[in-house]
CSV table of C-alpha atoms in Angstrom, one decimal:
chain,number,residue,atom,x,y,z
A,183,GLN,CA,-2.9,-14.0,0.0
A,184,VAL,CA,-0.4,-12.0,-2.1
A,185,GLN,CA,-1.7,-9.2,-4.3
A,186,LEU,CA,0.1,-7.1,-6.9
A,187,VAL,CA,-1.5,-3.8,-7.7
A,188,GLU,CA,-0.3,-1.8,-10.7
A,189,SER,CA,-0.8,1.8,-11.6
A,190,GLY,CA,0.4,4.3,-14.2
A,191,GLY,CA,-0.7,3.0,-17.6
A,192,GLY,CA,-2.3,5.2,-20.2
A,193,LEU,CA,-2.1,6.8,-23.6
A,194,VAL,CA,1.0,8.8,-24.6
A,195,GLU,CA,2.3,10.1,-27.9
A,196,ALA,CA,5.3,8.5,-29.5
A,197,GLY,CA,8.5,9.9,-27.9
A,198,GLY,CA,6.7,10.5,-24.6
A,199,SER,CA,7.2,8.9,-21.2
A,200,LEU,CA,5.1,6.9,-18.7
A,201,ARG,CA,5.9,5.5,-15.3
A,202,LEU,CA,4.4,2.2,-14.1
A,203,SER,CA,4.3,1.2,-10.4
A,204,CYS,CA,3.5,-2.0,-8.7
A,205,ALA,CA,3.0,-2.7,-5.0
A,206,ALA,CA,3.0,-6.2,-3.4
A,207,SER,CA,0.8,-6.7,-0.4
A,208,GLY,CA,-0.2,-9.6,1.8
A,209,SER,CA,1.5,-12.0,4.1
A,210,PHE,CA,4.8,-13.4,2.9
A,211,PHE,CA,8.4,-14.1,3.9
A,212,ARG,CA,10.5,-12.6,1.2
A,213,ILE,CA,10.3,-11.3,-2.4
A,214,ILE,CA,13.0,-12.8,-4.6
A,215,SER,CA,12.4,-10.7,-7.7
A,216,MET,CA,9.9,-8.3,-9.2
A,217,GLY,CA,9.5,-7.4,-12.8
A,218,TRP,CA,7.4,-6.3,-15.8
A,219,TYR,CA,6.1,-8.3,-18.7
A,220,ARG,CA,3.9,-7.2,-21.6
A,221,GLN,CA,1.5,-8.7,-24.1
A,222,GLY,CA,0.6,-6.9,-27.3
A,223,GLN,CA,-2.4,-7.8,-29.3
A,224,GLY,CA,-1.9,-11.2,-30.9
A,225,ASN,CA,1.5,-11.7,-29.3
A,226,GLN,CA,2.8,-13.8,-26.5
A,227,ARG,CA,3.6,-12.3,-23.1
A,228,GLU,CA,7.2,-11.2,-23.1
A,229,LEU,CA,9.7,-10.1,-20.5
A,230,VAL,CA,10.3,-6.3,-20.3
A,231,ALA,CA,12.6,-6.1,-17.2
A,232,THR,CA,13.2,-7.8,-13.9
A,233,ILE,CA,15.1,-6.8,-10.8
A,234,ASN,CA,16.1,-9.1,-7.9
A,235,ALA,CA,16.5,-8.3,-4.3
A,236,GLY,CA,20.2,-7.8,-4.7
A,237,GLY,CA,19.7,-5.2,-7.5
A,238,GLY,CA,20.5,-7.5,-10.4
A,239,ILE,CA,18.6,-6.3,-13.5
A,240,ASP,CA,17.7,-7.8,-16.8
A,241,TYR,CA,16.1,-5.9,-19.8
A,242,ALA,CA,14.6,-7.0,-23.0
A,243,ASP,CA,16.9,-5.9,-25.9
A,244,SER,CA,14.0,-3.8,-27.3
A,245,VAL,CA,13.8,-1.6,-24.3
A,246,LYS,CA,17.4,-1.2,-23.3
A,247,GLY,CA,18.4,2.4,-23.0
A,248,ARG,CA,14.8,3.6,-22.9
A,249,PHE,CA,13.3,1.8,-19.9
A,250,THR,CA,14.6,1.8,-16.3
A,251,ILE,CA,13.4,-0.6,-13.6
A,252,SER,CA,13.8,0.2,-10.0
A,253,ARG,CA,12.7,-1.4,-6.7
A,254,ASP,CA,12.1,-0.4,-3.1
A,255,ASN,CA,12.7,-3.5,-1.0
A,256,ALA,CA,11.4,-1.8,2.1
A,257,LYS,CA,8.1,-0.9,0.5
A,258,ASN,CA,7.8,-4.0,-1.7
A,259,THR,CA,7.3,-1.9,-4.8
A,260,VAL,CA,8.8,-2.0,-8.3
A,261,SER,CA,8.6,0.8,-10.9
A,262,LEU,CA,9.2,1.0,-14.6
A,263,GLN,CA,10.2,4.4,-16.1
A,264,MET,CA,9.5,4.2,-19.8
A,265,ASN,CA,11.0,6.9,-22.0
A,266,SER,CA,11.1,7.5,-25.8
A,267,LEU,CA,8.0,5.3,-26.1
A,268,LYS,CA,7.3,3.8,-29.5
A,269,PRO,CA,4.0,2.5,-31.0
A,270,GLU,CA,5.5,-1.0,-30.7
A,271,ASP,CA,5.5,-0.6,-27.0
A,272,THR,CA,1.7,-0.7,-27.0
A,273,ALA,CA,0.7,-3.6,-24.8
A,274,VAL,CA,-0.9,-4.6,-21.6
A,275,TYR,CA,1.9,-4.5,-19.0
A,276,TYR,CA,1.9,-7.0,-16.1
A,277,CYS,CA,3.7,-6.8,-12.8
A,278,GLU,CA,5.3,-10.1,-11.8
A,279,ALA,CA,6.8,-11.2,-8.5
A,280,ARG,CA,8.5,-14.4,-7.3
A,281,ILE,CA,7.8,-14.7,-3.6
A,282,TYR,CA,8.6,-17.1,-0.7
A,283,LEU,CA,5.4,-17.3,1.4
A,284,ARG,CA,7.3,-19.1,4.2
A,285,TYR,CA,11.0,-19.3,5.1
A,286,ASP,CA,10.9,-23.1,4.7
A,287,GLY,CA,8.9,-23.4,1.5
A,288,GLY,CA,9.4,-22.9,-2.2
A,289,TRP,CA,8.6,-19.8,-4.1
A,290,ASP,CA,5.5,-19.0,-6.0
A,291,GLU,CA,4.9,-16.6,-8.9
A,292,TYR,CA,2.3,-13.9,-8.8
A,293,TRP,CA,0.9,-11.5,-11.4
A,294,GLY,CA,-0.9,-8.2,-11.3
A,295,GLN,CA,-4.1,-7.5,-13.2
A,296,GLY,CA,-2.3,-5.6,-16.0
A,297,THR,CA,-2.3,-2.0,-17.1
A,298,GLN,CA,-2.7,-0.8,-20.7
A,299,VAL,CA,-0.1,1.3,-22.3
A,300,THR,CA,-1.0,2.8,-25.7
A,301,VAL,CA,1.4,4.7,-28.0
A,302,PRO,CA,-0.5,5.6,-31.2
A,303,SER,CA,1.4,5.5,-34.5
């Protein structure tokens, strides 16, 4: 079974920084992509940033220039450096990964348990 374990959330003042990390563990063939989504109170879950095995990156417009996603393929980890945080960044942040369990199967999507990021106004 695949598990995604997140760490690094917390409370930070506006303008501050936080770093989120996520590690994938378990038995699987290959990770296609890893990324971060967030869900603020009363909102739908939205993409923050994703990175694929080749290093291709996609950011939400709202975080471009402030957030940086990085990945360690050897360690099956993904990190999100969040700078210049704003109150509107307040949300539960979820790690997401698309993974091939077997070389001859399709891929499945996995989610972490979520970590709270709070930026008071």
